Amino acid sequence: MIKIRNLHKKFNPGTANEVYALRGVDLDVCEGDFVTIIGTNGSGKSTLLNAVAGAFLPDEGSILIDDHEVTKKPDYKRAEYLARVFQNPFSGTASAISIAENLHIASLRGHKSYPKKGLNAARLQFYRDKVAVLEMQLEDRLNDTIGTLSGGQRQALSLLMAVINPPRVLLLDEHTAALDPKSAAQVIKLTKKFIEQGRLTTLMVTHSMQQALELGNRTIMMNKGQIIDDIGLDEKKQLTVDDLLNKFIQIRKQEQLTPELLAELKQMYA
Amino acid sequence: MELWIGALNLGFLYALMAMGIYITFRIHDFADITVDGSFTSGASVAAIIIVSGGHPAIALLGAFGAGLLAGTVTALIHTKLNINSLLAGILVMTGLYSINLHIMGRSNIPLLSEVTVFTQIARFNPGLPQEIWYTLVLTGCIIIGWWLVSLFFKTDLGIAMRVTGNNSTMAGAVGQNIKYLTLLGVALANGLVALSGSLVAQYQGFADIGMGIGTVVIGLASVIIGESIIKSRSVYWRFLSVIIGSVIFRFMIAFALYIGMNPIDLKLLTAIFVLLTLIVSKMIANKPVNRESSRKILGNLRKALLNRWSAAILIIVILVAGSFLKFNPGKSPSDIKIGLVQFTDNGLLNVTRDSFLEEIHKIGYIDKKNCRIYIENAQGEIPILNTIIDKFLRDDVNLILTISTSATQAAINKVKDRPVIFATVANPFIIGAGTSDSVHIANVTGVYGGVPMDRMLEMVNRFFPDRLRIGCIWDPSQANVVFNVDNLRRELRNYEHYQFEGANAVNSSEVYQAALSLVNKNIGAFVLPPDNIIYSAFDAVVRVADSRNIPIFISDVERLEDGALLALGYDYTSSGIQAAHIVDRVLKGTSPAQIPFEKYTKLTIGVNLNVARKIGIKVPQDVLKKATMMIGDNPTNGIATKRLALFQFSDHSMMEECARGVLDELTASGILKKNNIIVERKNAQNEFTLGQSIAQDIVRRKYDYIITLSTPALQIMAQVNKQIPHVFGAVTDPYRMGVARSPAEHLPQLTGVATMQPVEEGFKVMRKLLPHAKKVGMVWNPSEACSEACTMKAREAAREYGFELVEANVTSTSEVMDALNSVLDRGVDIFFTSGDNTVLIAIESIGEVLKKHKIPYFGNTPSDIYRGGLISVGADYYNVGREVARVMEKIIAGAEPKDIPIQDCVPVQIGVNLVLAQEIGLKLPESFLKRVAVIKRS
């Protein structure tokens, strides 16, 4: 479903703030894969997700989604293939518009909007049913504006909005990081449910090792703009959080061991 | 009633514009200033289509299209070039000014006699009053418009646009093309604004280049007022609130005029009202709302809405009821009422108004006695003009006098049932008032005239019979001005040896550049039509012209002194006077239809000889003969006319006497006639700031000689004048003033006559008349320099003549009586005051007290004896004046002030109040009485 080849991206090239975020990333994701992505700060995991979403254009490399070449397309043109849930609950919903209207616009993702009244009574009922699934008693408040909802409720809605028109790829960018534990748990539960129901190909960036291991059939570890480990379902089942942590510490140690230092050590102790 | 109906109609017409502003500012979060330009674009396009015979519906479509185009350009500049939205709007708005002028071809297109949307609507009137019929139709149209727009924003596309403006991150993520949707929104909004503009133009009867100015502010105010009143988030409610806000805004303006507020204060009132609305709405919002269930929320929302609605309705009801009740008491129905309206505050219009009022008063119409004259000024704003005329109609005036073309245009469009008299209009025909002087609209007549450019060019030709390039600067947005310039160019066709160079300036800061550009094209003379912008920056033109010795020919005679060579124009006072006579005829029963338009008759030709001398141009004899006024030297006399300024600080008798002496001496010696000198008297009315202005004016206008009377005048003059020969008089002690150290060492440009108070002489007389007196009492203010000097002398003199001086100080007049009593308590035989201003104010009261105590009161100033003093031993200021004149004569003859030492001149003059002397039982010897110059006998 997703084919990424040799992706490079430098931010602010040639200045003091230059960041080499993606250093040649290759990735193949099959249809139905639920991939969790973890990594240290600055490893490039969010950048990778943004690259797929089209928030910026890469310096080098190519991205294909469902065999469509999307590398040069702006974000709104890729929207017909993918849906996104942001980390910030306020980014994914429009506060001045009602819940029903938000869902409606989300359901139009990938289609052109025309000056015709699509939000009729039948659609409204359809949305009511969908919102009831969230179990947050929001189905009676469809005409209220989003501005009156809490962060957890908004994020749940954002998730619903992302899947209401089933996307080819679902991108989740640390979408529970800004929530309290209770809301986070609720949202994760919904996430699992929707992905299973729709058999959606998903890329989920997470900061939580626990989540990374529990969810999905594949986990990718990133460091310094590259993918350094790709763990399949069987291996995942046997790993614990500590194991993952140890892996990170290993890498840290390896980083401190530069080739020059290594040569020196070899000389000293050989 | 018309006032409120008019406000309601305007409110509806402007509501379309307000909805457009709502779409850009609130829905798209795009600060769009384009509207100031697109509003006018709509009006201009519609006007052009209508005037060419197009159907009004096409005009509306065209206007909408113009707005779409304007909005599209702004949006493209923002999205494609990534230029800030505010800046993009400003750029387009600025460009549209020129484009709109090109579309209209001129700055103003009258739609009075054309087929407009409103004439079409009027055709279907079943018999209601016209304005009310309009209101009904407009209400229907606005409801349709509101419904359509709200419905649009409920469609998929509309929701997409709302999301784009509210959360652009999300919009991109759900596949919306933000740039495209923003463009759509801004274009649509400006289309609505342009449509609004086209409707307003047809309603008020003309399209004008300036009608869009301030649109964005009006729109925002409407949106804000609406939002404070209705807090619902629903799209339908939101647009309704905007419409209501627009109507309320217009009501506010009408209300302000209704209570007689000066239109100047309208903007302040707008700000205050909007602020109050915001405060009240915050107060209501802070009431606790039960959030337990969503239904309860809706219920409370409805309650809050109801509160605000009821408040708003209550206010409107009060206003309308008030208009029916007519607050103003004491108006007798038989009173004649005249409404006078001028468009702006400019000099020519004011001159017309003032001369009209004077003349109408002379004819016999006395304001507030047998008639009422309402005077209003539209401060240059066309919507205010309309509201003023509505107000006049509501006040039921008998006729309306309009001053200036714009005011006339607005009036003839609105007022059909009573006379409209115009004055100071360049050309009434282009605004549709008639086709010739005698064939015109039945209820309209007046006085008009452009600048007689043919006569002007005749004059120019006398100065420059050969080839000449003429430079002209004007503001293309004023119809009057363009008319005059067109006339000038037309007349120029008769002068083949003349060339024309023109430059435009739309505000006063551009005038300097325009003048420079013309001078760089080697013009030989400026010919300027009457134009507010040019006149307000006239100094700039003079500066440029002076640097190359280029003469300026103008039509406003009041500007002659400021540096023009020749002024030729109609006398605007005669405009007002002629208008007054027409008004009289109409009020006495003649119908305006019978009165043909009158042209100004009095022509004024003014020549500034000083300018002629400065730039080296000889004024031809026949021009001099034709001139009705002249400034400066008359070259035919051989000797230049000189000016002497006689500057006194106040009316005080001392200065009046002195001035009399100066003038008598100057006239008697014949020196004025011989040297062709005219004396101009100046009086500062005892006010320091006025004195300063006068002194500065004297220096600026380069008078040839100066005489000052009194110490403050000397001080003020010495501060600003360093060149002009200056003789001072009626000054006690010039050495303390800092102008001199000794009689011979003084500032080089001045000299004069010092008149020390003859204090010693006074004490001598005291001793002579009262040989046994021992103590002399004195009250004085130490902060008065002259007074201090006198006191010093008094102390010396007292010692010399064997008196003991008993002193008391005061700092203000209120302390004088107490000080007097304290002195009297110490047992004095005589009381003395020098020329102390603080004490002299209370001289009558002092005199009363002293009379009771039978104590002789000696003063320093001759006039004291008329106000309570017994004996005055002072200086004879008349003779001081004559001495001052003698010094000035020396200077006129050729001496320089620096060579003339300051003189002391103290001609002693004794005055006696015989009546008072008798009352207190003082016997005065015959020998003494012989010396007395001034006697009060009765």
mmCIF file with all atom_site columns, N, CA, C and O in Angstrom, chain B residues 3-23:
data_model
loop_
_atom_site.group_PDB
_atom_site.id
_atom_site.type_symbol
_atom_site.label_atom_id
_atom_site.label_alt_id
_atom_site.label_comp_id
_atom_site.label_asym_id
_atom_site.label_entity_id
_atom_site.label_seq_id
_atom_site.pdbx_PDB_ins_code
_atom_site.Cartn_x
_atom_site.Cartn_y
_atom_site.Cartn_z
_atom_site.occupancy
_atom_site.B_iso_or_equiv
_atom_site.pdbx_formal_charge
_atom_site.auth_seq_id
_atom_site.auth_comp_id
_atom_site.auth_asym_id
_atom_site.auth_atom_id
_atom_site.pdbx_PDB_model_num
ATOM 1  N N  . LEU B 1 3  ? -36.959 60.844 8.402  1.00 0.00 ? 3  LEU B N  1
ATOM 2  C CA . LEU B 1 3  ? -35.614 60.628 8.918  1.00 0.00 ? 3  LEU B CA 1
ATOM 3  C C  . LEU B 1 3  ? -35.401 59.158 9.218  1.00 0.00 ? 3  LEU B C  1
ATOM 4  O O  . LEU B 1 3  ? -34.407 58.544 8.812  1.00 0.00 ? 3  LEU B O  1
ATOM 5  N N  . TRP B 1 4  ? -36.353 58.529 9.934  1.00 0.00 ? 4  TRP B N  1
ATOM 6  C CA . TRP B 1 4  ? -36.178 57.143 10.347 1.00 0.00 ? 4  TRP B CA 1
ATOM 7  C C  . TRP B 1 4  ? -36.378 56.189 9.187  1.00 0.00 ? 4  TRP B C  1
ATOM 8  O O  . TRP B 1 4  ? -35.666 55.186 9.065  1.00 0.00 ? 4  TRP B O  1
ATOM 9  N N  . ILE B 1 5  ? -37.336 56.491 8.331  1.00 0.00 ? 5  ILE B N  1
ATOM 10 C CA . ILE B 1 5  ? -37.548 55.627 7.170  1.00 0.00 ? 5  ILE B CA 1
ATOM 11 C C  . ILE B 1 5  ? -36.310 55.644 6.286  1.00 0.00 ? 5  ILE B C  1
ATOM 12 O O  . ILE B 1 5  ? -35.853 54.615 5.797  1.00 0.00 ? 5  ILE B O  1
ATOM 13 N N  . GLY B 1 6  ? -35.778 56.854 6.092  1.00 0.00 ? 6  GLY B N  1
ATOM 14 C CA . GLY B 1 6  ? -34.556 56.976 5.294  1.00 0.00 ? 6  GLY B CA 1
ATOM 15 C C  . GLY B 1 6  ? -33.430 56.154 5.906  1.00 0.00 ? 6  GLY B C  1
ATOM 16 O O  . GLY B 1 6  ? -32.682 55.470 5.203  1.00 0.00 ? 6  GLY B O  1
ATOM 17 N N  . ALA B 1 7  ? -33.323 56.225 7.239  1.00 0.00 ? 7  ALA B N  1
ATOM 18 C CA . ALA B 1 7  ? -32.275 55.472 7.921  1.00 0.00 ? 7  ALA B CA 1
ATOM 19 C C  . ALA B 1 7  ? -32.475 53.972 7.724  1.00 0.00 ? 7  ALA B C  1
ATOM 20 O O  . ALA B 1 7  ? -31.518 53.223 7.469  1.00 0.00 ? 7  ALA B O  1
ATOM 21 N N  . LEU B 1 8  ? -33.716 53.541 7.819  1.00 0.00 ? 8  LEU B N  1
ATOM 22 C CA . LEU B 1 8  ? -34.011 52.122 7.644  1.00 0.00 ? 8  LEU B CA 1
ATOM 23 C C  . LEU B 1 8  ? -33.625 51.661 6.233  1.00 0.00 ? 8  LEU B C  1
ATOM 24 O O  . LEU B 1 8  ? -32.966 50.629 6.055  1.00 0.00 ? 8  LEU B O  1
ATOM 25 N N  . ASN B 1 9  ? -34.014 52.455 5.246  1.00 0.00 ? 9  ASN B N  1
ATOM 26 C CA . ASN B 1 9  ? -33.689 52.084 3.864  1.00 0.00 ? 9  ASN B CA 1
ATOM 27 C C  . ASN B 1 9  ? -32.189 52.014 3.640  1.00 0.00 ? 9  ASN B C  1
ATOM 28 O O  . ASN B 1 9  ? -31.673 51.070 3.050  1.00 0.00 ? 9  ASN B O  1
ATOM 29 N N  . LEU B 1 10 ? -31.475 53.038 4.123  1.00 0.00 ? 10 LEU B N  1
ATOM 30 C CA . LEU B 1 10 ? -30.019 53.029 3.982  1.00 0.00 ? 10 LEU B CA 1
ATOM 31 C C  . LEU B 1 10 ? -29.436 51.833 4.710  1.00 0.00 ? 10 LEU B C  1
ATOM 32 O O  . LEU B 1 10 ? -28.495 51.194 4.245  1.00 0.00 ? 10 LEU B O  1
ATOM 33 N N  . GLY B 1 11 ? -30.012 51.530 5.878  1.00 0.00 ? 11 GLY B N  1
ATOM 34 C CA . GLY B 1 11 ? -29.539 50.374 6.633  1.00 0.00 ? 11 GLY B CA 1
ATOM 35 C C  . GLY B 1 11 ? -29.640 49.093 5.825  1.00 0.00 ? 11 GLY B C  1
ATOM 36 O O  . GLY B 1 11 ? -28.718 48.286 5.792  1.00 0.00 ? 11 GLY B O  1
ATOM 37 N N  . PHE B 1 12 ? -30.760 48.910 5.140  1.00 0.00 ? 12 PHE B N  1
ATOM 38 C CA . PHE B 1 12 ? -30.934 47.715 4.317  1.00 0.00 ? 12 PHE B CA 1
ATOM 39 C C  . PHE B 1 12 ? -29.956 47.717 3.149  1.00 0.00 ? 12 PHE B C  1
ATOM 40 O O  . PHE B 1 12 ? -29.359 46.686 2.824  1.00 0.00 ? 12 PHE B O  1
ATOM 41 N N  . LEU B 1 13 ? -29.796 48.876 2.502  1.00 0.00 ? 13 LEU B N  1
ATOM 42 C CA . LEU B 1 13 ? -28.917 48.928 1.335  1.00 0.00 ? 13 LEU B CA 1
ATOM 43 C C  . LEU B 1 13 ? -27.476 48.630 1.721  1.00 0.00 ? 13 LEU B C  1
ATOM 44 O O  . LEU B 1 13 ? -26.755 47.948 1.007  1.00 0.00 ? 13 LEU B O  1
ATOM 45 N N  . TYR B 1 14 ? -27.050 49.178 2.856  1.00 0.00 ? 14 TYR B N  1
ATOM 46 C CA . TYR B 1 14 ? -25.683 48.929 3.291  1.00 0.00 ? 14 TYR B CA 1
ATOM 47 C C  . TYR B 1 14 ? -25.510 47.538 3.899  1.00 0.00 ? 14 TYR B C  1
ATOM 48 O O  . TYR B 1 14 ? -24.382 47.073 4.093  1.00 0.00 ? 14 TYR B O  1
ATOM 49 N N  . ALA B 1 15 ? -26.631 46.876 4.226  1.00 0.00 ? 15 ALA B N  1
ATOM 50 C CA . ALA B 1 15 ? -26.529 45.560 4.854  1.00 0.00 ? 15 ALA B CA 1
ATOM 51 C C  . ALA B 1 15 ? -25.845 44.556 3.931  1.00 0.00 ? 15 ALA B C  1
ATOM 52 O O  . ALA B 1 15 ? -25.116 43.670 4.399  1.00 0.00 ? 15 ALA B O  1
ATOM 53 N N  . LEU B 1 16 ? -26.058 44.700 2.634  1.00 0.00 ? 16 LEU B N  1
ATOM 54 C CA . LEU B 1 16 ? -25.390 43.789 1.707  1.00 0.00 ? 16 LEU B CA 1
ATOM 55 C C  . LEU B 1 16 ? -23.881 43.912 1.859  1.00 0.00 ? 16 LEU B C  1
ATOM 56 O O  . LEU B 1 16 ? -23.147 42.924 1.864  1.00 0.00 ? 16 LEU B O  1
ATOM 57 N N  . MET B 1 17 ? -23.440 45.161 1.966  1.00 0.00 ? 17 MET B N  1
ATOM 58 C CA . MET B 1 17 ? -22.009 45.401 2.140  1.00 0.00 ? 17 MET B CA 1
ATOM 59 C C  . MET B 1 17 ? -21.543 44.785 3.452  1.00 0.00 ? 17 MET B C  1
ATOM 60 O O  . MET B 1 17 ? -20.494 44.142 3.529  1.00 0.00 ? 17 MET B O  1
ATOM 61 N N  . ALA B 1 18 ? -22.341 44.963 4.510  1.00 0.00 ? 18 ALA B N  1
ATOM 62 C CA . ALA B 1 18 ? -21.961 44.418 5.811  1.00 0.00 ? 18 ALA B CA 1
ATOM 63 C C  . ALA B 1 18 ? -21.855 42.899 5.751  1.00 0.00 ? 18 ALA B C  1
ATOM 64 O O  . ALA B 1 18 ? -20.967 42.297 6.365  1.00 0.00 ? 18 ALA B O  1
ATOM 65 N N  . MET B 1 19 ? -22.731 42.274 4.983  1.00 0.00 ? 19 MET B N  1
ATOM 66 C CA . MET B 1 19 ? -22.653 40.814 4.859  1.00 0.00 ? 19 MET B CA 1
ATOM 67 C C  . MET B 1 19 ? -21.360 40.419 4.152  1.00 0.00 ? 19 MET B C  1
ATOM 68 O O  . MET B 1 19 ? -20.712 39.437 4.521  1.00 0.00 ? 19 MET B O  1
ATOM 69 N N  . GLY B 1 20 ? -20.985 41.230 3.158  1.00 0.00 ? 20 GLY B N  1
ATOM 70 C CA . GLY B 1 20 ? -19.721 40.965 2.467  1.00 0.00 ? 20 GLY B CA 1
ATOM 71 C C  . GLY B 1 20 ? -18.547 41.057 3.426  1.00 0.00 ? 20 GLY B C  1
ATOM 72 O O  . GLY B 1 20 ? -17.646 40.215 3.423  1.00 0.00 ? 20 GLY B O  1
ATOM 73 N N  . ILE B 1 21 ? -18.561 42.069 4.249  1.00 0.00 ? 21 ILE B N  1
ATOM 74 C CA . ILE B 1 21 ? -17.489 42.237 5.235  1.00 0.00 ? 21 ILE B CA 1
ATOM 75 C C  . ILE B 1 21 ? -17.486 41.067 6.203  1.00 0.00 ? 21 ILE B C  1
ATOM 76 O O  . ILE B 1 21 ? -16.437 40.565 6.597  1.00 0.00 ? 21 ILE B O  1
ATOM 77 N N  . TYR B 1 22 ? -18.661 40.602 6.588  1.00 0.00 ? 22 TYR B N  1
ATOM 78 C CA . TYR B 1 22 ? -18.737 39.465 7.497  1.00 0.00 ? 22 TYR B CA 1
ATOM 79 C C  . TYR B 1 22 ? -18.074 38.250 6.871  1.00 0.00 ? 22 TYR B C  1
ATOM 80 O O  . TYR B 1 22 ? -17.340 37.514 7.533  1.00 0.00 ? 22 TYR B O  1
ATOM 81 N N  . ILE B 1 23 ? -18.326 38.045 5.586  1.00 0.00 ? 23 ILE B N  1
ATOM 82 C CA . ILE B 1 23 ? -17.760 36.879 4.913  1.00 0.00 ? 23 ILE B CA 1
ATOM 83 C C  . ILE B 1 23 ? -16.237 36.933 4.924  1.00 0.00 ? 23 ILE B C  1
ATOM 84 O O  . ILE B 1 23 ? -15.564 35.947 5.237  1.00 0.00 ? 23 ILE B O  1
#
